[in-house]
């Protein structure tokens, strides 16, 4: 069975600080990887995804994530956070074969202080 | 509408009552998924449909939980004889292609927050 670990459950940053949220998954096969974001009062939205190809994936709002297969990792980064990035971030994985049963991590709450 | 919608957004019920949660997927989306998210946790898979066919219900916690999608569009998740431990956010998602296709993205609705007293 696949699983996802998010190491930081609650992160507090000042505006303009750099962000890196860790995500590791356990699954031996080929995977699809996602980061979803939930802004306060809103629903889960797709931030970025990796299916194949360039392991450095760029998403919306200046976010990017790098798939490192050898480390089973898909960390999310942003060079300079804004107050509007305050949200909860979920890493998720599906196996490339078979149906898209998504396994989510526990989530990381990011609070950006103005 | 353009996105996945769910109703009601909030539901408060007494223990022992039945509840029905509705999901209206993005028009034309083949697959529909239900997830449950307890407080402080990530969403956990419950069940999914391709069109009207329920393909996997292995995530349903017990036989009090059931789901249907009779016409391949709107889906209803029903919880019978609710218990306090059923309190959670129930999320619905849909994807354009069938769930067995690779490289599909799931689009989520706003969720229904259920509180069982």
CSV table of C-alpha atoms in Angstrom, one decimal:
chain,number,residue,atom,x,y,z
A,1,UNK,CA,0.0,0.0,0.0
A,2,UNK,CA,1.2,3.5,-0.7
A,3,UNK,CA,1.6,6.1,1.9
A,4,UNK,CA,2.6,9.8,2.1
A,5,UNK,CA,4.5,11.5,4.8
A,6,UNK,CA,4.5,15.3,5.3
A,7,UNK,CA,7.2,16.2,7.8
A,8,UNK,CA,6.0,19.7,8.8
A,9,UNK,CA,2.5,19.9,10.2
A,10,UNK,CA,2.6,23.6,11.0
A,11,UNK,CA,4.9,26.1,9.5
A,12,UNK,CA,5.1,29.8,10.3
A,13,UNK,CA,7.0,32.2,8.0
A,14,UNK,CA,7.4,35.9,7.6
A,15,UNK,CA,6.6,37.4,4.2
A,16,UNK,CA,9.4,37.1,1.7
A,17,UNK,CA,10.9,34.1,3.4
A,18,UNK,CA,11.6,31.0,1.3
A,19,UNK,CA,9.4,27.9,1.7
A,20,UNK,CA,10.1,24.3,1.4
A,21,UNK,CA,7.6,21.7,2.5
A,22,UNK,CA,8.7,18.1,2.6
A,23,UNK,CA,6.8,15.2,1.2
A,24,UNK,CA,8.0,11.6,1.0
A,25,UNK,CA,6.0,8.7,-0.4
A,26,UNK,CA,6.3,5.0,-0.1
A,27,UNK,CA,5.4,3.0,-3.2
A,28,UNK,CA,7.7,0.8,-5.3
A,29,UNK,CA,6.2,1.5,-8.7
A,30,UNK,CA,5.7,4.4,-11.0
A,31,UNK,CA,3.8,7.2,-9.4
A,32,UNK,CA,1.9,10.4,-10.2
A,33,UNK,CA,2.5,13.1,-7.6
A,34,UNK,CA,0.4,16.1,-6.7
A,35,UNK,CA,0.3,19.1,-4.3
A,36,UNK,CA,-3.1,20.4,-3.4
A,37,UNK,CA,-3.8,23.6,-1.5
A,38,UNK,CA,-6.8,24.6,0.6
A,39,UNK,CA,-7.1,28.4,1.3
A,40,UNK,CA,-9.2,29.4,4.3
A,41,UNK,CA,-12.8,28.9,3.6
A,42,UNK,CA,-12.2,27.4,0.2
A,43,UNK,CA,-12.0,23.9,-1.3
A,44,UNK,CA,-9.0,21.8,-2.3
A,45,UNK,CA,-7.3,23.1,-5.4
A,46,UNK,CA,-4.6,21.6,-7.5
A,47,UNK,CA,-1.3,23.5,-7.1
A,48,UNK,CA,0.9,21.3,-9.4
A,49,UNK,CA,1.3,17.8,-10.6
A,50,UNK,CA,4.0,15.5,-11.8
A,51,UNK,CA,3.2,12.6,-14.2
A,52,UNK,CA,6.5,12.2,-16.2
A,53,UNK,CA,9.3,14.1,-17.9
A,54,UNK,CA,11.1,17.0,-16.3
A,55,UNK,CA,11.2,16.3,-12.5
A,56,UNK,CA,11.1,20.0,-11.7
A,57,UNK,CA,7.4,21.0,-12.0
A,58,UNK,CA,6.2,24.5,-11.9
A,59,UNK,CA,2.7,25.3,-10.7
A,60,UNK,CA,0.5,28.2,-10.1
A,61,UNK,CA,1.4,31.3,-7.9
A,62,UNK,CA,5.2,30.7,-8.2
A,63,UNK,CA,5.2,27.3,-6.6
A,64,UNK,CA,7.4,24.5,-7.8
A,65,UNK,CA,8.2,21.0,-6.8
A,66,UNK,CA,11.0,18.6,-7.5
A,67,UNK,CA,10.5,14.8,-7.9
A,68,UNK,CA,13.6,13.0,-6.7
A,69,UNK,CA,12.9,9.3,-7.4
A,70,UNK,CA,15.9,8.1,-5.5
A,71,UNK,CA,14.7,9.8,-2.4
A,72,UNK,CA,11.0,9.1,-3.0
A,73,UNK,CA,10.4,12.8,-2.4
A,74,UNK,CA,8.3,15.5,-4.0
A,75,UNK,CA,9.1,18.7,-2.0
A,76,UNK,CA,7.2,21.9,-2.6
A,77,UNK,CA,9.1,25.2,-2.8
A,78,UNK,CA,8.5,28.8,-3.2
A,79,UNK,CA,11.4,31.4,-3.2
A,80,UNK,CA,9.4,34.2,-1.5
A,81,UNK,CA,6.1,33.6,0.3
A,82,UNK,CA,3.3,36.1,0.6
A,83,UNK,CA,0.6,36.5,3.2
A,84,UNK,CA,-1.9,35.2,0.7
A,85,UNK,CA,-0.1,31.9,0.7
A,86,UNK,CA,-1.5,31.1,4.1
A,87,UNK,CA,-3.3,27.8,3.6
A,88,UNK,CA,-3.1,24.1,4.2
A,89,UNK,CA,-1.0,22.1,1.7
A,90,UNK,CA,-1.5,18.4,0.9
A,91,UNK,CA,0.9,16.2,-0.9
A,92,UNK,CA,-0.8,13.3,-2.7
A,93,UNK,CA,0.2,10.3,-4.7
A,94,UNK,CA,-1.4,7.8,-7.1
A,95,UNK,CA,0.2,4.8,-8.8
A,96,UNK,CA,0.5,5.3,-12.5
A,97,UNK,CA,-1.0,1.9,-13.3
A,98,UNK,CA,-4.5,1.0,-12.2
A,99,UNK,CA,-7.1,3.4,-11.0
A,100,UNK,CA,-6.5,6.8,-9.5
A,101,UNK,CA,-7.0,6.1,-5.8
A,102,UNK,CA,-5.3,9.1,-4.4
A,103,UNK,CA,-3.4,8.8,-1.1
A,104,UNK,CA,-3.0,12.1,0.7
A,105,UNK,CA,-0.5,13.2,3.4
A,106,UNK,CA,-1.7,14.6,6.6
A,107,UNK,CA,-1.3,18.2,5.4
A,108,UNK,CA,0.9,21.1,6.4
A,109,UNK,CA,-0.6,24.3,7.7
A,110,UNK,CA,1.3,27.3,6.5
A,111,UNK,CA,0.9,30.6,8.2
A,112,UNK,CA,2.6,33.7,6.7
A,113,UNK,CA,3.0,36.6,8.9
A,114,UNK,CA,2.9,40.1,7.2
B,1,UNK,CA,-21.5,25.5,-12.7
B,2,UNK,CA,-17.9,25.2,-13.6
B,3,UNK,CA,-16.7,23.2,-10.6
B,4,UNK,CA,-17.7,20.3,-8.4
B,5,UNK,CA,-20.5,21.2,-6.0
B,6,UNK,CA,-21.6,19.5,-2.9
B,7,UNK,CA,-24.6,20.0,-0.6
B,8,UNK,CA,-25.3,20.6,2.1
B,9,UNK,CA,-22.1,22.5,3.0
B,10,UNK,CA,-22.8,21.8,6.7
B,11,UNK,CA,-24.9,19.2,8.3
B,12,UNK,CA,-25.6,18.8,12.0
B,13,UNK,CA,-27.5,15.7,13.0
B,14,UNK,CA,-28.2,13.6,16.0
B,15,UNK,CA,-26.7,10.2,16.6
B,16,UNK,CA,-28.8,7.5,15.0
B,17,UNK,CA,-30.2,9.6,12.2
B,18,UNK,CA,-29.5,8.9,8.6
B,19,UNK,CA,-27.8,11.5,6.4
B,20,UNK,CA,-27.5,11.9,2.6
B,21,UNK,CA,-24.7,13.9,1.1
B,22,UNK,CA,-24.9,15.0,-2.5
B,23,UNK,CA,-22.1,15.6,-5.0
B,24,UNK,CA,-22.6,17.2,-8.4
B,25,UNK,CA,-19.5,16.6,-10.5
B,26,UNK,CA,-18.1,18.7,-13.3
B,27,UNK,CA,-20.3,18.2,-16.4
B,28,UNK,CA,-19.0,15.4,-18.6
B,29,UNK,CA,-16.6,14.0,-16.0
B,30,UNK,CA,-16.6,10.2,-16.1
B,31,UNK,CA,-15.2,9.4,-12.7
B,32,UNK,CA,-16.4,10.5,-9.3
B,33,UNK,CA,-14.7,9.9,-6.0
B,34,UNK,CA,-15.7,10.2,-2.3
B,35,UNK,CA,-13.2,11.0,0.5
B,36,UNK,CA,-13.5,11.5,4.2
B,37,UNK,CA,-11.2,13.9,6.1
B,38,UNK,CA,-11.1,13.8,9.8
B,39,UNK,CA,-9.9,16.8,11.8
B,40,UNK,CA,-6.1,17.1,11.5
B,41,UNK,CA,-5.8,14.4,8.9
B,42,UNK,CA,-5.6,14.2,5.1
B,43,UNK,CA,-8.5,13.0,3.0
B,44,UNK,CA,-9.0,9.3,2.9
B,45,UNK,CA,-10.5,7.4,0.0
B,46,UNK,CA,-14.0,6.0,0.5
B,47,UNK,CA,-15.2,4.9,-2.9
B,48,UNK,CA,-15.3,5.8,-6.6
B,49,UNK,CA,-17.5,5.4,-9.7
B,50,UNK,CA,-16.9,5.2,-13.4
B,51,UNK,CA,-20.1,6.5,-14.9
B,52,UNK,CA,-22.8,4.8,-12.8
B,53,UNK,CA,-20.7,1.8,-11.9
B,54,UNK,CA,-19.2,1.7,-8.4
B,55,UNK,CA,-15.8,0.2,-9.0
B,56,UNK,CA,-14.3,0.2,-5.6
B,57,UNK,CA,-15.9,0.6,-2.2
B,58,UNK,CA,-13.1,-0.8,-0.2
B,59,UNK,CA,-12.6,2.5,1.7
B,60,UNK,CA,-16.1,2.6,3.1
B,61,UNK,CA,-15.7,2.0,6.9
B,62,UNK,CA,-18.6,-0.3,7.4
B,63,UNK,CA,-22.0,-1.2,6.0
B,64,UNK,CA,-23.7,1.9,7.4
B,65,UNK,CA,-22.0,3.8,4.5
B,66,UNK,CA,-23.2,3.5,0.9
B,67,UNK,CA,-23.0,5.5,-2.2
B,68,UNK,CA,-24.8,5.6,-5.6
B,69,UNK,CA,-24.5,7.4,-8.9
B,70,UNK,CA,-27.6,6.0,-10.7
B,71,UNK,CA,-27.4,8.1,-13.9
B,72,UNK,CA,-23.7,8.5,-14.0
B,73,UNK,CA,-23.7,12.2,-12.9
B,74,UNK,CA,-24.9,13.2,-9.4
B,75,UNK,CA,-23.8,11.0,-6.6
B,76,UNK,CA,-25.2,10.5,-3.1
B,77,UNK,CA,-23.3,9.2,-0.1
B,78,UNK,CA,-25.6,7.9,2.6
B,79,UNK,CA,-24.7,7.2,6.2
B,80,UNK,CA,-27.3,5.3,8.2
B,81,UNK,CA,-27.6,5.4,11.9
B,82,UNK,CA,-24.9,8.0,12.3
B,83,UNK,CA,-22.4,7.9,15.1
B,84,UNK,CA,-20.3,10.6,16.6
B,85,UNK,CA,-17.2,9.1,15.0
B,86,UNK,CA,-18.7,9.8,11.6
B,87,UNK,CA,-18.1,13.5,12.2
B,88,UNK,CA,-15.7,14.7,9.5
B,89,UNK,CA,-15.5,16.6,6.2
B,90,UNK,CA,-16.8,14.6,3.3
B,91,UNK,CA,-15.1,15.5,0.0
B,92,UNK,CA,-16.2,14.6,-3.5
B,93,UNK,CA,-14.0,14.9,-6.6
B,94,UNK,CA,-14.4,14.2,-10.3
B,95,UNK,CA,-12.1,13.5,-13.2
B,96,UNK,CA,-12.6,13.8,-16.9
B,97,UNK,CA,-11.3,10.4,-17.8
B,98,UNK,CA,-12.0,7.1,-16.2
B,99,UNK,CA,-10.2,6.4,-13.0
B,100,UNK,CA,-8.1,3.7,-14.7
B,101,UNK,CA,-6.5,6.1,-17.1
B,102,UNK,CA,-3.1,7.4,-16.1
B,103,UNK,CA,-2.5,11.1,-15.8
B,104,UNK,CA,-5.9,12.1,-14.7
B,105,UNK,CA,-6.4,15.0,-12.3
B,106,UNK,CA,-9.1,15.0,-9.7
B,107,UNK,CA,-11.0,18.2,-9.1
B,108,UNK,CA,-12.5,18.6,-5.6
B,109,UNK,CA,-15.7,20.2,-4.4
B,110,UNK,CA,-16.0,22.3,-1.3
B,111,UNK,CA,-16.9,19.4,1.0
B,112,UNK,CA,-19.7,18.8,3.4
B,113,UNK,CA,-18.8,19.2,7.1
B,114,UNK,CA,-20.8,16.7,9.1
B,115,UNK,CA,-21.2,16.9,12.8
B,116,UNK,CA,-23.0,14.2,14.7
B,117,UNK,CA,-24.1,15.1,18.1
